[in-house]
CSV table of C-alpha atoms and ligand atoms in Angstrom, one decimal:
chain,number,residue,atom,x,y,z
A,149,MET,CA,116.3,-29.4,73.7
A,150,ASP,CA,116.1,-29.6,69.9
A,151,ILE,CA,112.4,-28.5,69.7
A,152,GLN,CA,111.8,-24.9,68.9
A,153,LEU,CA,109.6,-23.4,71.6
A,154,ILE,CA,107.4,-20.5,70.6
A,155,ASN,CA,105.1,-18.1,72.4
A,156,PRO,CA,101.7,-19.4,71.2
A,157,TYR,CA,100.1,-16.0,71.7
A,158,ASN,CA,102.4,-14.1,69.2
A,159,ASN,CA,104.4,-16.9,67.6
A,160,LEU,CA,107.7,-15.3,68.6
A,161,PRO,CA,110.5,-17.8,69.5
A,162,PHE,CA,111.3,-18.5,73.2
A,163,THR,CA,114.7,-18.8,74.7
A,164,LEU,CA,115.3,-20.4,78.1
A,165,GLN,CA,116.6,-17.9,80.7
A,166,ASN,CA,117.0,-18.9,84.3
A,167,ASP,CA,114.0,-21.2,84.4
A,168,ALA,CA,111.8,-19.0,82.4
A,169,LEU,CA,110.7,-19.0,78.8
A,170,VAL,CA,111.3,-15.5,77.3
A,171,ASP,CA,110.3,-14.4,73.9
A,172,THR,CA,112.0,-11.7,71.7
A,173,ASN,CA,109.5,-9.1,73.1
A,174,ASP,CA,110.6,-10.0,76.6
A,175,GLN,CA,107.3,-11.6,77.5
A,176,LYS,CA,108.1,-14.2,80.2
A,177,PHE,CA,106.5,-17.4,81.4
A,178,LEU,CA,108.0,-18.9,84.6
A,179,LYS,CA,108.7,-22.5,85.5
A,180,LYS,CA,107.0,-23.4,88.8
A,181,ASN,CA,107.2,-26.8,90.5
A,182,GLY,CA,108.7,-28.4,87.5
A,183,ALA,CA,106.4,-27.0,84.7
A,184,PHE,CA,106.5,-23.9,82.5
A,185,ARG,CA,103.2,-22.1,83.2
A,186,LEU,CA,101.6,-20.5,80.1
A,187,VAL,CA,98.1,-20.4,81.5
A,188,LYS,CA,96.5,-19.8,84.9
A,189,ASP,CA,94.9,-22.6,87.0
A,190,ASP,CA,91.6,-21.0,87.0
A,191,ASN,CA,90.1,-22.5,83.8
A,192,TYR,CA,87.5,-25.1,82.8
A,193,THR,CA,89.9,-28.0,83.8
A,194,GLN,CA,90.4,-27.0,87.4
A,195,ASN,CA,88.4,-30.1,88.4
A,196,PHE,CA,91.2,-32.2,86.8
A,197,GLY,CA,93.8,-30.3,88.7
A,198,PHE,CA,92.0,-31.1,91.9
A,199,GLN,CA,91.5,-34.7,91.0
A,200,TRP,CA,95.0,-35.5,89.9
A,201,ASN,CA,96.6,-33.7,92.8
A,202,LYS,CA,94.3,-35.7,95.2
A,203,PHE,CA,94.8,-39.1,93.4
A,204,THR,CA,98.4,-38.5,92.3
A,205,GLN,CA,99.6,-42.1,92.4
A,206,THR,CA,96.4,-44.1,92.1
A,207,GLN,CA,96.6,-44.9,88.4
A,208,ILE,CA,100.4,-44.8,88.0
A,209,ASP,CA,101.6,-48.3,87.1
A,210,ARG,CA,104.9,-47.8,89.1
A,211,PHE,CA,103.0,-47.5,92.4
A,212,SER,CA,100.6,-50.4,91.8
A,213,VAL,CA,102.1,-53.9,91.8
A,214,GLN,CA,98.7,-55.2,90.6
A,215,SER,CA,98.4,-53.2,87.5
A,216,SER,CA,100.3,-52.3,84.3
A,217,GLN,CA,97.2,-50.9,82.7
A,218,SER,CA,98.7,-47.7,81.5
A,219,LYS,CA,101.6,-49.6,79.8
A,220,ASN,CA,99.3,-52.1,78.2
A,221,ARG,CA,97.0,-49.4,76.9
A,222,PHE,CA,99.8,-47.2,75.6
A,223,PHE,CA,101.4,-50.0,73.5
A,224,ALA,CA,98.1,-51.5,72.5
A,225,VAL,CA,96.8,-48.2,71.2
A,226,THR,CA,100.0,-46.8,69.7
A,227,GLN,CA,101.6,-50.0,68.5
A,228,TRP,CA,104.8,-48.1,68.8
A,229,ASP,CA,108.1,-50.0,69.0
A,230,LYS,CA,110.1,-49.2,72.2
A,231,GLU,CA,113.5,-49.3,70.4
A,232,ASP,CA,112.2,-47.1,67.5
A,233,LEU,CA,111.3,-44.4,70.0
A,234,SER,CA,114.9,-44.0,71.2
A,235,GLY,CA,115.9,-40.3,70.8
A,236,LYS,CA,112.6,-39.4,69.2
A,237,ASN,CA,110.7,-36.3,70.3
A,238,VAL,CA,107.3,-37.3,71.6
A,239,LEU,CA,104.5,-34.9,72.5
A,240,GLU,CA,101.8,-35.9,75.0
A,241,VAL,CA,98.7,-33.6,75.3
A,242,GLY,CA,96.5,-33.8,78.4
A,243,SER,CA,98.9,-35.7,80.6
A,244,GLY,CA,96.9,-35.6,83.9
A,245,ALA,CA,98.9,-37.2,86.7
A,246,GLY,CA,101.3,-38.6,84.1
A,247,ARG,CA,100.3,-42.3,83.8
A,248,PHE,CA,101.4,-42.4,80.2
A,249,SER,CA,104.3,-40.0,80.8
A,250,GLN,CA,105.7,-42.6,83.1
A,251,VAL,CA,105.3,-45.3,80.5
A,252,VAL,CA,107.2,-43.3,77.9
A,253,LEU,CA,109.9,-42.2,80.3
A,254,ASP,CA,110.4,-45.7,81.9
A,255,GLU,CA,109.9,-48.0,79.0
A,256,THR,CA,111.6,-46.0,76.2
A,257,LYS,CA,114.5,-43.6,75.6
A,258,ALA,CA,112.4,-41.0,73.9
A,259,ASN,CA,112.4,-37.3,74.8
A,260,LEU,CA,109.0,-36.4,76.2
A,261,PHE,CA,107.1,-33.0,76.1
A,262,SER,CA,104.0,-33.2,78.2
A,263,VAL,CA,101.2,-30.7,78.4
A,264,ASP,CA,98.2,-30.2,80.5
A,265,TYR,CA,95.8,-27.3,80.9
A,266,SER,CA,95.3,-27.9,84.6
A,267,ASN,CA,97.7,-27.8,87.5
A,268,ALA,CA,97.8,-31.6,87.3
A,269,VAL,CA,101.3,-30.9,85.9
A,270,GLU,CA,102.3,-30.7,89.6
A,271,ALA,CA,101.1,-34.3,90.1
A,272,ASN,CA,102.9,-35.3,86.9
A,273,PHE,CA,106.1,-33.7,88.2
A,274,LYS,CA,105.9,-35.5,91.5
A,275,ASN,CA,105.5,-38.8,89.7
A,276,ASN,CA,108.0,-38.3,86.9
A,277,GLY,CA,110.2,-35.3,87.8
A,278,HIS,CA,113.1,-37.6,88.7
A,279,HIS,CA,113.8,-38.1,85.0
A,280,SER,CA,116.5,-35.8,83.6
A,281,GLU,CA,115.7,-32.3,82.3
A,282,GLU,CA,117.1,-33.4,78.9
A,283,ARG,CA,114.3,-36.0,78.5
A,284,PHE,CA,111.3,-34.7,80.3
A,285,HIS,CA,109.7,-31.2,79.6
A,286,LEU,CA,106.5,-30.2,81.3
A,287,PHE,CA,104.1,-27.4,80.3
A,288,GLN,CA,100.9,-26.1,81.7
A,289,ALA,CA,99.3,-24.9,78.5
A,290,SER,CA,96.2,-25.5,76.3
A,291,ILE,CA,95.8,-27.8,73.4
A,292,TYR,CA,94.7,-24.7,71.5
A,293,ASP,CA,97.9,-22.7,72.3
A,294,LEU,CA,100.7,-25.2,72.3
A,295,PRO,CA,104.2,-23.6,72.8
A,296,PHE,CA,105.9,-25.5,70.0
A,297,ALA,CA,106.8,-24.7,66.4
A,298,PRO,CA,104.5,-26.5,63.9
A,299,GLN,CA,105.4,-29.9,62.5
A,300,THR,CA,108.2,-30.6,64.9
A,301,PHE,CA,107.3,-33.9,66.7
A,302,ASP,CA,108.1,-37.4,65.6
A,303,LYS,CA,105.2,-38.8,67.6
A,304,VAL,CA,102.1,-37.1,69.2
A,305,PHE,CA,99.6,-38.8,71.4
A,306,CYS,CA,96.5,-37.6,73.3
A,307,PHE,CA,94.7,-40.2,75.4
A,308,GLY,CA,91.4,-39.7,77.2
A,309,VAL,CA,91.4,-36.0,76.5
A,310,LEU,CA,89.5,-35.0,73.4
A,311,GLN,CA,86.0,-35.6,74.8
A,312,HIS,CA,86.9,-33.2,77.6
A,313,THR,CA,87.7,-30.3,75.3
A,314,PRO,CA,85.1,-27.7,74.2
A,315,ASP,CA,85.8,-27.9,70.4
A,316,VAL,CA,86.9,-31.5,69.6
A,317,LYS,CA,87.5,-30.8,65.9
A,318,LYS,CA,89.7,-27.8,66.7
A,319,SER,CA,91.6,-30.0,69.3
A,320,VAL,CA,92.3,-32.6,66.6
A,321,GLU,CA,93.5,-29.8,64.2
A,322,SER,CA,95.9,-28.5,66.9
A,323,LEU,CA,97.4,-31.9,67.4
A,324,VAL,CA,97.8,-32.6,63.7
A,325,LYS,CA,99.7,-29.3,63.4
A,326,MET,CA,102.4,-30.6,65.7
A,327,VAL,CA,103.3,-33.7,63.6
A,328,LYS,CA,106.4,-33.5,61.4
A,329,PRO,CA,106.6,-35.1,58.0
A,330,GLY,CA,106.9,-38.8,58.5
A,331,GLY,CA,105.6,-38.4,62.1
A,332,GLU,CA,102.5,-39.9,63.7
A,333,LEU,CA,99.5,-38.9,65.7
A,334,VAL,CA,97.5,-41.3,67.9
A,335,VAL,CA,94.4,-40.3,69.8
A,336,ASP,CA,92.0,-42.3,72.0
A,337,PHE,CA,88.7,-41.2,73.3
A,338,TYR,CA,85.2,-42.2,74.6
A,339,PRO,CA,83.1,-43.7,71.9
A,340,ILE,CA,79.6,-42.8,71.0
A,341,ARG,CA,77.9,-46.0,69.9
A,342,GLY,CA,74.3,-44.9,69.4
A,343,TRP,CA,71.4,-42.9,71.0
A,344,TRP,CA,71.6,-45.2,74.1
A,345,THR,CA,75.2,-44.1,74.9
A,346,LYS,CA,73.8,-41.0,76.7
A,347,ILE,CA,71.1,-42.9,78.5
A,348,HIS,CA,73.5,-43.3,81.4
A,349,ALA,CA,73.8,-42.0,84.9
A,350,LYS,CA,76.9,-40.0,83.8
A,351,TYR,CA,75.0,-38.0,81.2
A,352,ILE,CA,71.8,-37.7,83.2
A,353,PHE,CA,73.4,-36.3,86.3
A,354,ARG,CA,76.5,-34.4,84.9
A,355,PRO,CA,74.8,-31.1,84.1
A,356,TRP,CA,74.1,-30.8,87.8
A,357,THR,CA,77.1,-32.6,89.4
A,358,LYS,CA,79.7,-30.6,87.4
A,359,LYS,CA,78.5,-27.4,89.2
A,360,ILE,CA,79.0,-28.9,92.7
A,361,PRO,CA,82.3,-27.7,94.2
A,362,ASN,CA,85.0,-30.3,93.9
A,363,GLU,CA,85.5,-31.0,97.7
A,364,LYS,CA,81.7,-31.4,98.1
A,365,LEU,CA,81.3,-33.7,95.1
A,366,LEU,CA,84.2,-35.8,96.3
A,367,LYS,CA,82.7,-36.2,99.8
A,368,ARG,CA,79.4,-37.2,98.3
A,369,ILE,CA,81.0,-39.9,96.2
A,370,GLU,CA,83.1,-41.1,99.1
A,371,LYS,CA,80.0,-41.3,101.3
A,372,ASN,CA,78.1,-43.4,98.8
A,373,ALA,CA,80.9,-45.5,97.3
A,374,SER,CA,80.3,-48.6,99.4
A,375,TRP,CA,76.7,-49.2,98.6
A,376,MET,CA,77.2,-48.4,95.0
A,377,ILE,CA,80.1,-50.8,94.7
A,378,ASN,CA,78.2,-53.6,96.4
A,379,THR,CA,75.0,-53.0,94.3
A,380,SER,CA,76.9,-52.8,91.1
A,381,GLN,CA,78.9,-56.0,91.9
A,382,PHE,CA,75.7,-57.8,93.0
A,383,PHE,CA,74.0,-57.0,89.7
A,384,ASN,CA,77.1,-58.2,87.8
A,385,LYS,CA,77.1,-61.4,89.8
A,386,ILE,CA,73.4,-62.2,89.0
A,387,GLY,CA,74.1,-61.3,85.3
A,388,ILE,CA,71.9,-58.2,84.9
A,389,GLY,CA,74.7,-55.6,85.4
A,390,LYS,CA,74.9,-54.8,81.7
A,391,LEU,CA,71.3,-53.6,81.8
A,392,THR,CA,71.1,-52.0,85.2
A,393,ASN,CA,74.5,-50.6,86.1
A,394,ARG,CA,74.3,-47.7,83.7
A,395,PHE,CA,71.7,-46.2,86.1
A,396,ILE,CA,73.9,-46.5,89.2
A,397,PRO,CA,75.9,-43.3,89.5
A,398,ILE,CA,79.3,-45.0,89.7
A,399,CYS,CA,82.1,-45.9,87.2
A,400,ASP,CA,82.0,-49.1,85.2
A,401,ILE,CA,83.8,-51.5,87.7
A,402,LYS,CA,83.6,-54.6,85.5
A,403,ASN,CA,85.0,-53.3,82.3
A,404,THR,CA,87.4,-50.4,83.1
A,405,LEU,CA,89.3,-51.2,86.3
A,406,PRO,CA,92.3,-53.4,86.6
A,407,LYS,CA,91.3,-56.9,87.6
A,408,ASN,CA,93.4,-57.7,90.7
A,409,LEU,CA,92.8,-54.7,92.9
A,410,ASN,CA,92.4,-55.4,96.6
A,411,LYS,CA,89.3,-53.9,98.4
A,412,THR,CA,91.0,-50.7,99.4
A,413,GLN,CA,92.5,-50.1,96.0
A,414,LEU,CA,89.2,-50.8,94.3
A,415,ARG,CA,87.5,-48.2,96.5
A,416,GLU,CA,90.1,-45.6,95.6
A,417,TRP,CA,89.9,-46.3,91.9
A,418,VAL,CA,86.1,-46.2,92.0
A,419,ILE,CA,86.1,-42.9,93.8
A,420,LEU,CA,88.6,-41.4,91.4
A,421,ASP,CA,86.9,-42.7,88.2
A,422,THR,CA,83.4,-41.6,89.5
A,423,PHE,CA,84.7,-38.1,90.3
A,424,ASP,CA,86.2,-38.1,86.8
A,425,MET,CA,82.8,-39.0,85.4
A,426,PHE,CA,80.8,-36.4,87.2
A,427,SER,CA,83.1,-33.3,87.4
A,428,PRO,CA,84.3,-32.4,83.9
A,429,GLU,CA,82.9,-29.3,82.2
A,430,TYR,CA,82.9,-31.0,78.9
A,431,ASP,CA,82.2,-34.7,78.1
A,432,GLN,CA,81.6,-35.2,74.4
A,433,PRO,CA,82.1,-38.8,73.2
A,434,GLN,CA,82.9,-39.1,69.5
A,435,ARG,CA,82.3,-41.4,66.6
A,436,ILE,CA,85.4,-43.0,65.2
A,437,GLU,CA,84.3,-42.2,61.7
A,438,THR,CA,84.1,-38.5,62.5
A,439,VAL,CA,87.5,-38.3,64.0
A,440,ARG,CA,88.9,-40.3,61.1
A,441,GLN,CA,87.5,-37.7,58.7
A,442,TRP,CA,89.0,-34.8,60.7
A,443,PHE,CA,92.5,-36.5,60.5
A,444,GLU,CA,92.2,-36.6,56.7
A,445,GLU,CA,90.7,-33.1,56.4
A,446,PHE,CA,93.8,-31.7,58.3
A,447,GLY,CA,96.2,-33.6,56.1
A,448,LEU,CA,97.1,-36.9,57.8
A,449,LYS,CA,96.9,-40.3,56.2
A,450,VAL,CA,94.8,-42.6,58.5
A,451,THR,CA,96.5,-45.9,59.3
A,452,PHE,CA,94.1,-47.1,62.0
A,453,ALA,CA,90.6,-46.2,63.0
A,454,ASN,CA,88.8,-48.7,65.3
A,455,THR,CA,88.3,-49.8,68.8
A,456,VAL,CA,91.2,-51.2,70.8
A,457,THR,CA,90.8,-53.8,73.5
A,458,PHE,CA,93.4,-54.2,76.3
A,459,ASP,CA,93.5,-55.8,79.7
A,460,GLY,CA,90.6,-58.2,79.0
A,461,ASN,CA,87.5,-56.2,78.3
A,462,ASN,CA,88.7,-52.6,78.5
A,463,VAL,CA,87.9,-50.8,75.2
A,464,VAL,CA,88.8,-47.4,73.8
A,465,SER,CA,88.2,-45.9,70.4
A,466,ALA,CA,91.4,-44.9,68.6
A,467,VAL,CA,92.5,-43.2,65.4
A,468,LYS,CA,96.1,-43.1,64.2
A,469,GLY,CA,97.5,-41.2,61.3
A,470,ILE,CA,100.8,-40.3,59.6
A,471,ARG,CA,102.0,-37.1,57.9
A,472,GLU,CA,103.3,-38.3,54.5
B,56,SAM,C1,90.5,-37.6,81.8
B,56,SAM,S1,92.0,-36.7,82.0
B,56,SAM,C2,93.1,-37.8,81.2
B,56,SAM,C3,94.6,-37.6,81.7
B,56,SAM,C4,95.6,-38.6,81.2
B,56,SAM,N1,95.7,-38.6,79.8
B,56,SAM,C5,95.1,-40.0,81.6
B,56,SAM,O1,94.6,-40.8,80.8
B,56,SAM,O2,95.3,-40.3,82.8
B,56,SAM,C6,91.8,-35.4,80.8
B,56,SAM,C7,93.0,-34.4,80.9
B,56,SAM,O3,92.9,-33.5,79.8
B,56,SAM,C8,93.3,-32.2,80.2
B,56,SAM,N2,92.7,-31.2,79.3
B,56,SAM,C9,91.4,-30.9,79.1
B,56,SAM,N3,91.3,-29.8,78.2
B,56,SAM,C10,92.6,-29.5,77.9
B,56,SAM,C11,93.2,-28.5,77.0
B,56,SAM,N4,92.4,-27.6,76.4
B,56,SAM,N5,94.5,-28.5,76.9
B,56,SAM,C12,95.3,-29.4,77.5
B,56,SAM,N6,94.8,-30.4,78.4
B,56,SAM,C13,93.5,-30.4,78.5
B,56,SAM,C14,92.7,-32.1,81.6
B,56,SAM,O4,93.3,-31.1,82.4
B,56,SAM,C15,92.9,-33.5,82.1
B,56,SAM,O5,94.1,-33.7,82.9
């Protein structure tokens, strides 16, 4: 690989020795089940490790004939050209089960470096580990301690992650640091639109639900999924869903899920997205303007800062910048 790997804890260069990253002081980080492990599983993202290893294939386009949601979102948000990515070094931070890793690996000829703080890297490896070791490199590491020399990547992207980190500004700074001159960074995240954003079942119940053990929380969601789906769909049908559904403790079925899911798939997506809503330690939606200012403060020229719509009415906030 032509990216210089470094030990993020002392900045010494790593060399690859028998499936381990070893620095010049002989500190070693092993590769296990496809990923180099720079951190332990026991951190604030263990809920995501649980979630993505339970729902490994649910959101992966390749396993869902009905949906190319990840591909649509990836290209709508990045506006990157497939051909232009050939041979480029791309960094993905917060890869989860690898829905966007799959898009990069299957749709382009880029080399991909994917990082997640949780053991979701194992789910990603199950989904994408068939790609060659020359093209796909997987790390369990934190956005705050990335094992790469600064300013080395042609493209960096981070989707659906920033709001789940403890210090969002510092997360943006870490990402910016990875972009090489002429390179680009794209992030997407939950928006905050106004005071009413947080008048929502998610923000009302999360302080309590995030403390419930993962298995128990999942069981509760599974037990209640049917009536919540029916109620929320009924309110949508009679036209009052926009007003009422924010108080039903379930994900937004109308606006965020792929359209053509059958009943079983719909239930699976709802359970996953509802768990994703209630389990994270951090959930800090951001204003586009704030993230735009951070990009500039850390030295990128902002080329896009707005909402992006894909797959009908699915909307994310996105900011894109270039290091000149
Ligand atoms: C909502 S999931 C999104 C995963 C994937 N990008 C997707 O859209 O399917 C957020 C991911 O961010 C990861 N994450 C949170 N904090 C992180 C950190 N400090 N460093 C790296 N990844 C982190 C979590 O482990 C989780 O897999």
